[in-house]
PDB file of C-alpha atoms and ligand atoms in Angstrom:
ATOM      1  CA  UNK A 110      -2.402  16.607  14.214  1.00 54.00           C
ATOM      2  CA  UNK A 111      -5.013  14.105  12.795  1.00 67.00           C
ATOM      3  CA  UNK A 112      -7.365  16.033  10.490  1.00 84.00           C
ATOM      4  CA  UNK A 113      -9.390  13.221   9.059  1.00 95.00           C
ATOM      5  CA  UNK A 114      -7.151  12.365   6.518  1.00 97.00           C
ATOM      6  CA  UNK A 115      -4.337   9.785   5.990  1.00 97.00           C
ATOM      7  CA  UNK A 116      -1.361  11.238   4.089  1.00 96.00           C
ATOM      8  CA  UNK A 117       1.312   9.133   2.565  1.00 95.00           C
ATOM      9  CA  UNK A 118       4.820  11.039   3.005  1.00 89.00           C
ATOM     10  CA  UNK A 119       7.774   9.215   1.880  1.00 82.00           C
ATOM     11  CA  UNK A 120      11.227  10.196   0.931  1.00 78.00           C
ATOM     12  CA  UNK A 121      11.593   7.570  -1.478  1.00 83.00           C
ATOM     13  CA  UNK A 122       8.700   9.824  -3.391  1.00 87.00           C
ATOM     14  CA  UNK A 123       9.533  13.333  -2.067  1.00 89.00           C
ATOM     15  CA  UNK A 124       7.910  16.463  -3.663  1.00 92.00           C
ATOM     16  CA  UNK A 125       4.426  14.622  -3.548  1.00 94.00           C
ATOM     17  CA  UNK A 126       1.661  13.502  -1.095  1.00 94.00           C
ATOM     18  CA  UNK A 127      -1.292  11.109  -1.639  1.00 95.00           C
ATOM     19  CA  UNK A 128      -4.222  11.531   0.970  1.00 96.00           C
ATOM     20  CA  UNK A 129      -7.209   9.393   1.594  1.00 97.00           C
ATOM     21  CA  UNK A 130     -10.258  10.669   3.832  1.00 98.00           C
ATOM     22  CA  UNK A 131     -10.473   8.482   6.909  1.00 98.00           C
ATOM     23  CA  UNK A 132     -13.816   7.242   8.140  1.00 97.00           C
ATOM     24  CA  UNK A 133     -12.577   5.386  11.275  1.00 97.00           C
ATOM     25  CA  UNK A 134      -9.144   4.306  12.652  1.00 97.00           C
ATOM     26  CA  UNK A 135      -9.330   0.476  13.768  1.00 98.00           C
ATOM     27  CA  UNK A 136      -5.706  -0.461  14.603  1.00 98.00           C
ATOM     28  CA  UNK A 137      -2.756   1.667  15.131  1.00 97.00           C
ATOM     29  CA  UNK A 138       0.279  -0.115  16.871  1.00 98.00           C
ATOM     30  CA  UNK A 139       3.984  -0.432  16.598  1.00 98.00           C
ATOM     31  CA  UNK A 140       5.234  -4.019  15.970  1.00 98.00           C
ATOM     32  CA  UNK A 141       8.695  -5.142  16.591  1.00 97.00           C
ATOM     33  CA  UNK A 142       9.460  -4.274  12.833  1.00 96.00           C
ATOM     34  CA  UNK A 143       6.936  -1.455  11.770  1.00 95.00           C
ATOM     35  CA  UNK A 144       3.994   0.853  12.469  1.00 97.00           C
ATOM     36  CA  UNK A 145       0.675  -0.709  11.603  1.00 98.00           C
ATOM     37  CA  UNK A 146      -2.171   1.353  10.817  1.00 98.00           C
ATOM     38  CA  UNK A 147      -5.480  -0.043   9.761  1.00 98.00           C
ATOM     39  CA  UNK A 148      -8.523   2.276   8.818  1.00 98.00           C
ATOM     40  CA  UNK A 149     -11.768   2.471   6.875  1.00 98.00           C
ATOM     41  CA  UNK A 150     -11.593   5.093   4.460  1.00 98.00           C
ATOM     42  CA  UNK A 151     -14.526   7.138   2.984  1.00 98.00           C
ATOM     43  CA  UNK A 152     -13.901   6.031  -0.746  1.00 98.00           C
ATOM     44  CA  UNK A 153     -11.458   3.458  -0.877  1.00 98.00           C
ATOM     45  CA  UNK A 154     -12.632   0.560   1.521  1.00 98.00           C
ATOM     46  CA  UNK A 155     -10.477  -0.656   4.437  1.00 98.00           C
ATOM     47  CA  UNK A 156      -6.689   0.285   4.224  1.00 98.00           C
ATOM     48  CA  UNK A 157      -3.445  -1.271   5.381  1.00 98.00           C
ATOM     49  CA  UNK A 158      -0.598   0.995   6.212  1.00 97.00           C
ATOM     50  CA  UNK A 159       2.879  -0.121   7.302  1.00 96.00           C
ATOM     51  CA  UNK A 160       5.446   2.635   8.249  1.00 95.00           C
ATOM     52  CA  UNK A 161       3.159   5.258   6.700  1.00 95.00           C
ATOM     53  CA  UNK A 162       3.133   3.590   3.250  1.00 95.00           C
ATOM     54  CA  UNK A 163      -0.084   2.519   1.710  1.00 97.00           C
ATOM     55  CA  UNK A 164      -0.018  -1.600   1.313  1.00 98.00           C
ATOM     56  CA  UNK A 165      -3.517  -2.148   0.012  1.00 98.00           C
ATOM     57  CA  UNK A 166      -6.848  -0.630  -0.009  1.00 98.00           C
ATOM     58  CA  UNK A 167      -9.643  -3.335  -0.444  1.00 98.00           C
ATOM     59  CA  UNK A 168     -11.208  -1.334  -3.607  1.00 98.00           C
ATOM     60  CA  UNK A 169      -7.894  -1.500  -5.727  1.00 98.00           C
ATOM     61  CA  UNK A 170      -5.639  -4.426  -4.249  1.00 98.00           C
ATOM     62  CA  UNK A 171      -6.949  -6.785  -6.842  1.00 98.00           C
ATOM     63  CA  UNK A 172      -4.792  -5.431  -9.490  1.00 98.00           C
ATOM     64  CA  UNK A 173      -1.426  -5.800  -7.674  1.00 98.00           C
ATOM     65  CA  UNK A 174      -2.149  -9.006  -5.841  1.00 98.00           C
ATOM     66  CA  UNK A 175      -3.744 -10.679  -8.991  1.00 97.00           C
ATOM     67  CA  UNK A 176      -0.859  -9.818 -11.391  1.00 98.00           C
ATOM     68  CA  UNK A 177       1.681 -10.689  -8.870  1.00 98.00           C
ATOM     69  CA  UNK A 178       0.274 -14.113  -8.646  1.00 98.00           C
ATOM     70  CA  UNK A 179      -1.160 -15.036 -11.797  1.00 96.00           C
ATOM     71  CA  UNK A 180       1.402 -13.551 -14.296  1.00 98.00           C
ATOM     72  CA  UNK A 181       4.270 -15.722 -13.071  1.00 98.00           C
ATOM     73  CA  UNK A 182       2.011 -18.793 -12.412  1.00 97.00           C
ATOM     74  CA  UNK A 183       0.602 -18.942 -15.825  1.00 96.00           C
ATOM     75  CA  UNK A 184       3.884 -18.482 -17.498  1.00 97.00           C
ATOM     76  CA  UNK A 185       5.119 -21.504 -15.888  1.00 96.00           C
ATOM     77  CA  UNK A 186       4.007 -24.741 -17.458  1.00 94.00           C
ATOM     78  CA  UNK A 187       3.417 -26.634 -14.069  1.00 94.00           C
ATOM     79  CA  UNK A 188       3.658 -24.883 -10.900  1.00 96.00           C
ATOM     80  CA  UNK A 189       3.806 -27.297  -7.932  1.00 96.00           C
ATOM     81  CA  UNK A 190       5.529 -25.513  -5.051  1.00 98.00           C
ATOM     82  CA  UNK A 191       5.209 -21.770  -4.622  1.00 98.00           C
ATOM     83  CA  UNK A 192       7.033 -19.413  -2.202  1.00 98.00           C
ATOM     84  CA  UNK A 193       5.505 -15.892  -1.210  1.00 98.00           C
ATOM     85  CA  UNK A 194       8.036 -13.648   0.525  1.00 98.00           C
ATOM     86  CA  UNK A 195       6.411 -10.952   2.550  1.00 98.00           C
ATOM     87  CA  UNK A 196       2.469 -10.749   1.617  1.00 98.00           C
ATOM     88  CA  UNK A 197       1.476 -10.927   5.193  1.00 98.00           C
ATOM     89  CA  UNK A 198      -1.953  -9.526   4.199  1.00 98.00           C
ATOM     90  CA  UNK A 199      -2.637 -12.645   2.325  1.00 98.00           C
ATOM     91  CA  UNK A 200      -3.781 -11.264  -0.931  1.00 98.00           C
ATOM     92  CA  UNK A 201      -1.230 -13.077  -2.968  1.00 98.00           C
ATOM     93  CA  UNK A 202      -1.872 -16.224  -1.194  1.00 98.00           C
ATOM     94  CA  UNK A 203      -5.627 -15.996  -1.985  1.00 96.00           C
ATOM     95  CA  UNK A 204      -4.694 -15.814  -5.517  1.00 96.00           C
ATOM     96  CA  UNK A 205      -2.160 -18.554  -5.499  1.00 96.00           C
ATOM     97  CA  UNK A 206      -4.490 -21.112  -4.129  1.00 94.00           C
ATOM     98  CA  UNK A 207      -6.769 -20.635  -7.008  1.00 91.00           C
ATOM     99  CA  UNK A 208      -4.424 -22.694  -9.076  1.00 90.00           C
ATOM    100  CA  UNK A 209      -5.229 -26.301  -8.779  1.00 84.00           C
ATOM    101  CA  UNK A 210      -1.754 -27.339  -9.961  1.00 84.00           C
ATOM    102  CA  UNK A 211      -0.125 -25.661  -6.962  1.00 89.00           C
ATOM    103  CA  UNK A 212       0.150 -28.384  -4.232  1.00 93.00           C
ATOM    104  CA  UNK A 213       2.174 -26.512  -1.785  1.00 97.00           C
ATOM    105  CA  UNK A 214       2.600 -22.851  -0.813  1.00 98.00           C
ATOM    106  CA  UNK A 215       4.870 -21.351   1.744  1.00 98.00           C
ATOM    107  CA  UNK A 216       4.428 -17.695   2.890  1.00 98.00           C
ATOM    108  CA  UNK A 217       7.326 -16.240   4.608  1.00 98.00           C
ATOM    109  CA  UNK A 218       6.590 -12.798   6.422  1.00 98.00           C
ATOM    110  CA  UNK A 219       8.799 -11.364   8.766  1.00 98.00           C
ATOM    111  CA  UNK A 220       6.083  -9.672  10.882  1.00 98.00           C
ATOM    112  CA  UNK A 221       3.539 -11.826  12.687  1.00 98.00           C
ATOM    113  CA  UNK A 222       1.513  -8.880  13.689  1.00 98.00           C
ATOM    114  CA  UNK A 223       0.990  -8.043   9.949  1.00 98.00           C
ATOM    115  CA  UNK A 224      -0.709 -11.468   9.615  1.00 98.00           C
ATOM    116  CA  UNK A 225      -2.788 -11.039  12.813  1.00 98.00           C
ATOM    117  CA  UNK A 226      -4.033  -7.759  11.644  1.00 98.00           C
ATOM    118  CA  UNK A 227      -4.894  -9.197   8.412  1.00 98.00           C
ATOM    119  CA  UNK A 228      -6.841 -11.919   9.808  1.00 98.00           C
ATOM    120  CA  UNK A 229      -8.646  -9.712  12.144  1.00 98.00           C
ATOM    121  CA  UNK A 230      -9.545  -6.887   9.789  1.00 98.00           C
ATOM    122  CA  UNK A 231      -8.993  -8.285   6.262  1.00 98.00           C
ATOM    123  CA  UNK A 232     -10.717 -11.977   7.093  1.00 98.00           C
ATOM    124  CA  UNK A 233     -13.494 -11.851   4.556  1.00 97.00           C
ATOM    125  CA  UNK A 234     -11.635  -9.656   1.906  1.00 97.00           C
ATOM    126  CA  UNK A 235      -7.970 -10.408   1.771  1.00 98.00           C
ATOM    127  CA  UNK A 236      -6.670 -12.911   4.189  1.00 98.00           C
ATOM    128  CA  UNK A 237      -8.859 -15.653   3.136  1.00 97.00           C
ATOM    129  CA  UNK A 238      -6.750 -18.535   2.342  1.00 97.00           C
ATOM    130  CA  UNK A 239      -4.399 -18.814   5.536  1.00 98.00           C
ATOM    131  CA  UNK A 240      -6.243 -22.098   6.326  1.00 97.00           C
ATOM    132  CA  UNK A 241      -5.989 -23.726   3.080  1.00 96.00           C
ATOM    133  CA  UNK A 242      -4.439 -27.221   3.512  1.00 95.00           C
ATOM    134  CA  UNK A 243      -1.810 -26.285   0.850  1.00 96.00           C
ATOM    135  CA  UNK A 244      -0.332 -23.306   2.800  1.00 98.00           C
ATOM    136  CA  UNK A 245       2.607 -23.126   5.317  1.00 98.00           C
ATOM    137  CA  UNK A 246       3.281 -19.961   7.173  1.00 98.00           C
ATOM    138  CA  UNK A 247       6.788 -19.083   8.270  1.00 98.00           C
ATOM    139  CA  UNK A 248       7.492 -16.157  10.306  1.00 98.00           C
ATOM    140  CA  UNK A 249      10.983 -15.101   9.544  1.00 98.00           C
ATOM    141  CA  UNK A 250      13.069 -12.483   7.599  1.00 98.00           C
ATOM    142  CA  UNK A 251      13.036 -14.078   4.121  1.00 98.00           C
ATOM    143  CA  UNK A 252      16.576 -13.172   3.401  1.00 97.00           C
ATOM    144  CA  UNK A 253      17.632 -15.456   6.095  1.00 98.00           C
ATOM    145  CA  UNK A 254      15.009 -18.129   5.360  1.00 98.00           C
ATOM    146  CA  UNK A 255      16.269 -18.345   1.810  1.00 98.00           C
ATOM    147  CA  UNK A 256      19.914 -18.683   2.435  1.00 97.00           C
ATOM    148  CA  UNK A 257      19.797 -22.485   3.033  1.00 96.00           C
ATOM    149  CA  UNK A 258      16.909 -23.446   0.541  1.00 97.00           C
ATOM    150  CA  UNK A 259      17.968 -25.197  -2.638  1.00 98.00           C
ATOM    151  CA  UNK A 260      16.123 -26.377  -5.926  1.00 98.00           C
ATOM    152  CA  UNK A 261      12.766 -26.263  -3.971  1.00 97.00           C
ATOM    153  CA  UNK A 262      10.303 -23.731  -5.705  1.00 98.00           C
ATOM    154  CA  UNK A 263       8.771 -23.558  -9.068  1.00 98.00           C
ATOM    155  CA  UNK A 264       7.756 -19.828  -8.376  1.00 98.00           C
ATOM    156  CA  UNK A 265       9.051 -17.260  -5.966  1.00 98.00           C
ATOM    157  CA  UNK A 266       6.677 -14.266  -5.504  1.00 98.00           C
ATOM    158  CA  UNK A 267       8.291 -11.219  -3.611  1.00 98.00           C
ATOM    159  CA  UNK A 268       5.535  -9.163  -2.313  1.00 98.00           C
ATOM    160  CA  UNK A 269       7.592  -7.001  -0.230  1.00 95.00           C
ATOM    161  CA  UNK A 270       7.254  -3.585   0.957  1.00 92.00           C
ATOM    162  CA  UNK A 271       9.542  -0.854  -0.236  1.00 91.00           C
ATOM    163  CA  UNK A 272      13.204  -0.583   0.793  1.00 91.00           C
ATOM    164  CA  UNK A 273      12.559   3.045   2.219  1.00 87.00           C
ATOM    165  CA  UNK A 274      15.563   3.145   4.249  1.00 89.00           C
ATOM    166  CA  UNK A 275      18.614   1.097   5.382  1.00 90.00           C
ATOM    167  CA  UNK A 276      16.663  -0.252   8.524  1.00 88.00           C
ATOM    168  CA  UNK A 277      13.289  -0.964   6.586  1.00 90.00           C
ATOM    169  CA  UNK A 278      12.576  -4.831   6.768  1.00 91.00           C
ATOM    170  CA  UNK A 279      12.431  -5.144   2.921  1.00 95.00           C
ATOM    171  CA  UNK A 280      15.856  -3.503   2.453  1.00 95.00           C
ATOM    172  CA  UNK A 281      17.692  -6.862   2.143  1.00 95.00           C
ATOM    173  CA  UNK A 282      15.431  -8.129  -0.348  1.00 96.00           C
ATOM    174  CA  UNK A 283      16.615  -5.768  -2.884  1.00 94.00           C
ATOM    175  CA  UNK A 284      20.316  -6.769  -2.437  1.00 95.00           C
ATOM    176  CA  UNK A 285      22.156  -8.974  -4.913  1.00 96.00           C
ATOM    177  CA  UNK A 286      22.818 -11.734  -2.263  1.00 97.00           C
ATOM    178  CA  UNK A 287      18.941 -12.197  -1.996  1.00 98.00           C
ATOM    179  CA  UNK A 288      18.555 -12.454  -5.759  1.00 98.00           C
ATOM    180  CA  UNK A 289      21.214 -15.196  -5.723  1.00 98.00           C
ATOM    181  CA  UNK A 290      19.401 -16.964  -2.727  1.00 98.00           C
ATOM    182  CA  UNK A 291      16.146 -16.865  -4.880  1.00 98.00           C
ATOM    183  CA  UNK A 292      17.985 -18.389  -7.985  1.00 98.00           C
ATOM    184  CA  UNK A 293      19.571 -21.024  -5.718  1.00 98.00           C
ATOM    185  CA  UNK A 294      15.984 -21.906  -4.219  1.00 98.00           C
ATOM    186  CA  UNK A 295      14.507 -21.956  -7.784  1.00 98.00           C
ATOM    187  CA  UNK A 296      14.454 -25.325  -9.649  1.00 98.00           C
ATOM    188  CA  UNK A 297      15.526 -25.309 -13.243  1.00 97.00           C
ATOM    189  CA  UNK A 298      12.761 -23.407 -15.241  1.00 97.00           C
ATOM    190  CA  UNK A 299      11.472 -21.708 -12.111  1.00 98.00           C
ATOM    191  CA  UNK A 300      10.099 -18.058 -12.321  1.00 98.00           C
ATOM    192  CA  UNK A 301      10.905 -15.224  -9.795  1.00 98.00           C
ATOM    193  CA  UNK A 302       8.337 -12.325  -9.586  1.00 98.00           C
ATOM    194  CA  UNK A 303       9.444  -9.268  -7.619  1.00 98.00           C
ATOM    195  CA  UNK A 304       7.423  -6.273  -6.704  1.00 97.00           C
ATOM    196  CA  UNK A 305       8.669  -3.877  -9.290  1.00 96.00           C
ATOM    197  CA  UNK A 306       8.063  -0.406  -7.915  1.00 94.00           C
ATOM    198  CA  UNK A 307       7.177   2.708  -9.996  1.00 95.00           C
ATOM    199  CA  UNK A 308       9.031   3.886 -13.207  1.00 95.00           C
ATOM    200  CA  UNK A 309       7.578   7.455 -12.907  1.00 95.00           C
ATOM    201  CA  UNK A 310       9.896   7.746  -9.663  1.00 94.00           C
ATOM    202  CA  UNK A 311      13.566   8.192 -10.224  1.00 92.00           C
ATOM    203  CA  UNK A 312      14.635   6.440  -7.006  1.00 91.00           C
ATOM    204  CA  UNK A 313      12.390   3.586  -7.919  1.00 94.00           C
ATOM    205  CA  UNK A 314      13.527   3.284 -11.278  1.00 94.00           C
ATOM    206  CA  UNK A 315      17.128   3.387 -10.397  1.00 94.00           C
ATOM    207  CA  UNK A 316      16.433   0.374  -8.132  1.00 95.00           C
ATOM    208  CA  UNK A 317      14.478  -1.640 -10.794  1.00 96.00           C
ATOM    209  CA  UNK A 318      17.473  -0.831 -13.132  1.00 96.00           C
ATOM    210  CA  UNK A 319      19.876  -2.015 -10.471  1.00 95.00           C
ATOM    211  CA  UNK A 320      17.777  -5.205  -9.812  1.00 96.00           C
ATOM    212  CA  UNK A 321      17.696  -6.150 -13.282  1.00 96.00           C
ATOM    213  CA  UNK A 322      21.295  -5.659 -14.034  1.00 96.00           C
ATOM    214  CA  UNK A 323      21.971  -7.997 -10.705  1.00 96.00           C
ATOM    215  CA  UNK A 324      19.554 -10.612 -12.061  1.00 97.00           C
ATOM    216  CA  UNK A 325      21.516 -10.668 -15.426  1.00 95.00           C
ATOM    217  CA  UNK A 326      24.096 -12.985 -14.444  1.00 96.00           C
ATOM    218  CA  UNK A 327      21.619 -15.233 -12.230  1.00 97.00           C
ATOM    219  CA  UNK A 328      18.785 -15.472 -14.799  1.00 97.00           C
ATOM    220  CA  UNK A 329      18.796 -16.205 -18.381  1.00 95.00           C
ATOM    221  CA  UNK A 330      15.447 -14.236 -19.292  1.00 96.00           C
ATOM    222  CA  UNK A 331      14.231 -11.093 -17.469  1.00 96.00           C
ATOM    223  CA  UNK A 332      11.244  -8.644 -18.057  1.00 97.00           C
ATOM    224  CA  UNK A 333       9.380  -5.791 -16.412  1.00 97.00           C
ATOM    225  CA  UNK A 334       5.550  -5.557 -16.505  1.00 98.00           C
ATOM    226  CA  UNK A 335       3.475  -2.714 -15.404  1.00 98.00           C
ATOM    227  CA  UNK A 336       0.322  -2.630 -13.254  1.00 98.00           C
ATOM    228  CA  UNK A 337      -2.183   0.138 -12.957  1.00 98.00           C
ATOM    229  CA  UNK A 338      -2.985   0.666  -9.024  1.00 98.00           C
ATOM    230  CA  UNK A 339      -4.335   4.081  -8.104  1.00 98.00           C
ATOM    231  CA  UNK A 340      -3.340   3.980  -4.124  1.00 98.00           C
ATOM    232  CA  UNK A 341       0.377   3.105  -4.840  1.00 97.00           C
ATOM    233  CA  UNK A 342       2.718   5.973  -5.580  1.00 95.00           C
ATOM    234  CA  UNK A 343       1.948   7.569  -9.049  1.00 96.00           C
ATOM    235  CA  UNK A 344      -0.550   4.812  -9.533  1.00 97.00           C
ATOM    236  CA  UNK A 345       1.666   2.529 -11.058  1.00 97.00           C
ATOM    237  CA  UNK A 346       3.768  -0.516  -9.825  1.00 98.00           C
ATOM    238  CA  UNK A 347       5.577  -3.104 -11.758  1.00 97.00           C
ATOM    239  CA  UNK A 348       6.613  -6.949 -11.698  1.00 98.00           C
ATOM    240  CA  UNK A 349      10.211  -7.569 -12.085  1.00 98.00           C
ATOM    241  CA  UNK A 350      10.087 -11.055 -13.848  1.00 98.00           C
ATOM    242  CA  UNK A 351      13.023 -13.464 -14.131  1.00 98.00           C
ATOM    243  CA  UNK A 352      13.446 -17.070 -15.259  1.00 98.00           C
ATOM    244  CA  UNK A 353      16.154 -19.695 -14.110  1.00 98.00           C
ATOM    245  CA  UNK A 354      17.107 -20.698 -17.802  1.00 95.00           C
ATOM    246  CA  UNK A 355      20.321 -20.936 -19.355  1.00 91.00           C
ATOM    247  CA  UNK A 356      20.476 -19.335 -22.544  1.00 84.00           C
ATOM    248  CA  UNK A 357      21.125 -22.412 -24.271  1.00 88.00           C
ATOM    249  CA  UNK A 358      17.721 -23.838 -22.826  1.00 91.00           C
ATOM    250  CA  UNK A 359      15.897 -21.076 -25.048  1.00 92.00           C
ATOM    251  CA  UNK A 360      18.389 -20.277 -27.795  1.00 90.00           C
ATOM    252  CA  UNK A 361      16.347 -17.847 -29.713  1.00 93.00           C
ATOM    253  CA  UNK A 362      16.714 -14.207 -28.621  1.00 91.00           C
ATOM    254  CA  UNK A 363      13.199 -13.505 -29.658  1.00 93.00           C
ATOM    255  CA  UNK A 364      11.787 -16.438 -27.699  1.00 94.00           C
ATOM    256  CA  UNK A 365      13.564 -15.076 -24.554  1.00 93.00           C
ATOM    257  CA  UNK A 366      12.144 -11.559 -25.003  1.00 92.00           C
ATOM    258  CA  UNK A 367       8.804 -12.782 -25.340  1.00 95.00           C
ATOM    259  CA  UNK A 368       8.786 -15.560 -22.569  1.00 97.00           C
ATOM    260  CA  UNK A 369       6.770 -13.640 -20.023  1.00 98.00           C
ATOM    261  CA  UNK A 370       4.592 -11.945 -22.367  1.00 97.00           C
ATOM    262  CA  UNK A 371       1.836 -14.592 -23.187  1.00 94.00           C
ATOM    263  CA  UNK A 372       0.158 -16.666 -20.635  1.00 95.00           C
ATOM    264  CA  UNK A 373       1.225 -20.564 -21.144  1.00 93.00           C
ATOM    265  CA  UNK A 374      -1.953 -21.997 -19.366  1.00 89.00           C
ATOM    266  CA  UNK A 375      -5.269 -20.593 -18.495  1.00 83.00           C
ATOM    267  CA  UNK A 376      -7.172 -20.535 -15.321  1.00 75.00           C
ATOM    268  CA  UNK A 377     -10.177 -22.749 -15.201  1.00 71.00           C
ATOM    269  CA  UNK A 378     -12.684 -20.288 -13.539  1.00 61.00           C
ATOM    270  CA  UNK A 379     -14.878 -23.113 -12.330  1.00 56.00           C
ATOM    271  CA  UNK A 380     -12.072 -24.063 -10.096  1.00 54.00           C
ATOM    272  CA  UNK A 381     -11.287 -20.568  -8.743  1.00 55.00           C
ATOM    273  CA  UNK A 382     -13.399 -19.179  -5.909  1.00 57.00           C
ATOM    274  CA  UNK A 383     -14.789 -16.482  -7.708  1.00 63.00           C
ATOM    275  CA  UNK A 384     -13.969 -14.637 -10.718  1.00 77.00           C
ATOM    276  CA  UNK A 385     -10.749 -12.580 -11.302  1.00 90.00           C
ATOM    277  CA  UNK A 386     -11.353  -8.807 -11.146  1.00 93.00           C
ATOM    278  CA  UNK A 387      -8.191  -7.530 -12.982  1.00 95.00           C
ATOM    279  CA  UNK A 388      -6.185 -10.223 -14.587  1.00 94.00           C
ATOM    280  CA  UNK A 389      -7.208 -11.660 -17.972  1.00 91.00           C
ATOM    281  CA  UNK A 390      -5.273 -12.958 -20.941  1.00 91.00           C
ATOM    282  CA  UNK A 391      -5.483  -9.730 -22.649  1.00 93.00           C
ATOM    283  CA  UNK A 392      -4.225  -7.827 -19.394  1.00 95.00           C
ATOM    284  CA  UNK A 393      -1.336 -10.168 -19.152  1.00 96.00           C
ATOM    285  CA  UNK A 394      -0.034  -9.357 -22.486  1.00 97.00           C
ATOM    286  CA  UNK A 395      -0.842  -5.748 -22.222  1.00 97.00           C
ATOM    287  CA  UNK A 396       1.290  -5.292 -19.251  1.00 98.00           C
ATOM    288  CA  UNK A 397       4.410  -5.700 -21.096  1.00 97.00           C
ATOM    289  CA  UNK A 398       3.476  -3.153 -23.561  1.00 97.00           C
ATOM    290  CA  UNK A 399       5.246  -0.341 -22.122  1.00 96.00           C
ATOM    291  CA  UNK A 400       5.050   3.495 -23.249  1.00 95.00           C
ATOM    292  CA  UNK A 401       8.525   4.385 -24.831  1.00 95.00           C
ATOM    293  CA  UNK A 402       9.131   6.733 -21.631  1.00 93.00           C
ATOM    294  CA  UNK A 403       9.080   3.616 -19.568  1.00 93.00           C
ATOM    295  CA  UNK A 404      10.622   0.912 -21.942  1.00 91.00           C
ATOM    296  CA  UNK A 405      13.611   3.484 -22.740  1.00 90.00           C
ATOM    297  CA  UNK A 406      14.133   4.316 -19.067  1.00 87.00           C
ATOM    298  CA  UNK A 407      15.011   0.586 -18.449  1.00 89.00           C
ATOM    299  CA  UNK A 408      17.731   0.931 -20.901  1.00 78.00           C
ATOM    300  CA  UNK A 409      19.171  -2.017 -22.588  1.00 66.00           C
ATOM    301  CA  UNK A 410      16.763  -4.388 -20.757  1.00 59.00           C
TER     302      UNK A 410
HETATM  303  N1  AAT B 727       0.309  -7.388  -0.659  1.00 78.84           N
HETATM  304  C1  AAT B 727       0.556  -5.994  -0.687  1.00 78.84           C
HETATM  305  C2  AAT B 727       1.210  -5.448   0.441  1.00 78.84           C
HETATM  306  C3  AAT B 727       2.578  -5.607   0.437  1.00 78.84           C
HETATM  307  S1  AAT B 727       2.936  -6.414   1.809  1.00 78.84           S
HETATM  308  C4  AAT B 727       4.669  -6.546   1.948  1.00 78.84           C
HETATM  309  C5  AAT B 727       5.020  -7.230   3.230  1.00 78.84           C
HETATM  310  O1  AAT B 727       6.230  -7.742   3.111  1.00 78.84           O
HETATM  311  C6  AAT B 727       4.816  -6.808   4.688  1.00 78.84           C
HETATM  312  O2  AAT B 727       3.658  -7.506   5.311  1.00 78.84           O
HETATM  313  C7  AAT B 727       6.087  -6.721   5.181  1.00 78.84           C
HETATM  314  O3  AAT B 727       6.061  -6.991   6.692  1.00 78.84           O
HETATM  315  C8  AAT B 727       6.745  -7.836   4.501  1.00 78.84           C
HETATM  316  N2  AAT B 727       8.313  -7.795   4.683  1.00 78.84           N
HETATM  317  C9  AAT B 727       8.986  -6.942   4.403  1.00 78.84           C
HETATM  318  N3  AAT B 727      10.295  -7.119   4.418  1.00 78.84           N
HETATM  319  C10 AAT B 727      10.259  -8.702   4.679  1.00 78.84           C
HETATM  320  C11 AAT B 727      11.300  -9.401   4.928  1.00 78.84           C
HETATM  321  N4  AAT B 727      12.722  -9.226   4.829  1.00 78.84           N
HETATM  322  N5  AAT B 727      10.877 -10.851   4.956  1.00 78.84           N
HETATM  323  C12 AAT B 727       9.713 -11.204   4.834  1.00 78.84           C
HETATM  324  N6  AAT B 727       8.596 -10.210   5.011  1.00 78.84           N
HETATM  325  C13 AAT B 727       8.963  -9.037   4.651  1.00 78.84           C
HETATM  326  C14 AAT B 727       3.561  -4.956  -0.488  1.00 78.84           C
HETATM  327  C15 AAT B 727       3.095  -3.491  -0.684  1.00 78.84           C
HETATM  328  C16 AAT B 727       3.870  -2.626  -1.655  1.00 78.84           C
HETATM  329  C17 AAT B 727       3.959  -1.202  -1.417  1.00 78.84           C
HETATM  330  C18 AAT B 727       4.268  -0.357  -2.769  1.00 78.84           C
HETATM  331  N7  AAT B 727       4.544   1.045  -2.434  1.00 78.84           N
END
């Protein structure tokens, strides 16, 4: 039934299909947790697919990976210890290690075979920082890993796949218990940045609203920023951001509303291994300028 095209079909975005023309399949196997597919495409570079859902193409991955890393890191005054949840392809990790201030990055990925596939097929593009001396890799379900961690991290980036069904590995990461674990694992003033799905899709928008509501008692400040990415569903994904502050820490409502919307620090590009392709100060600020249809769909948030 293979006609030279990969087509993403998924119940979370029923009624639509996105296809990419395949040049060559490089890997197709089942791991303990999911089906892993890597192929070279005709026009989007090399592609990683998990359980039928596109995780990245080398042509547009820069937008998601750079924003998920740099928006929370530049909102933090002095990020020292960072946790990446998921992200086994190494792309967010590649961005985090560009920050000289970060002395310690832990990546907690459930599926060792995703890391292996990333090293083998994306070693010179995406999986470039696994050997950095600041990096510790943990192969574990992050929902379990975080249960026992307290006041450890300045920034937690949840670069997870979608909670496509009850058994999907990422489903636990969108539950209130996991958000509570993240809050406990952050130091005061710490920042959580979660893969924020797509506001054009009803199922995703409901999930974003539920997540923001569940964050309310745990995090004094919350926000949503949008990212353009052609090969994710509908071409848009978001970041759900939350700050571990008490309301008394930042008494002004305006200051809380604006907290994430301007970078507090700037990347010294001479320290970075190469220029950034998507993130800039302007793009950081622009991510939070949501069109009314999106801002309104988030309700009171
Ligand atoms: N960096 C862009 C790609 C991702 S990767 C998502 C990763 O999260 C996968 O490698 C998956 O194995 C891992 N993962 C899923 N559940 C868990 C868990 N419970 N603990 C640790 N790691 C987990 C994101 C793509 C977004 C797709 C948007 N449609």
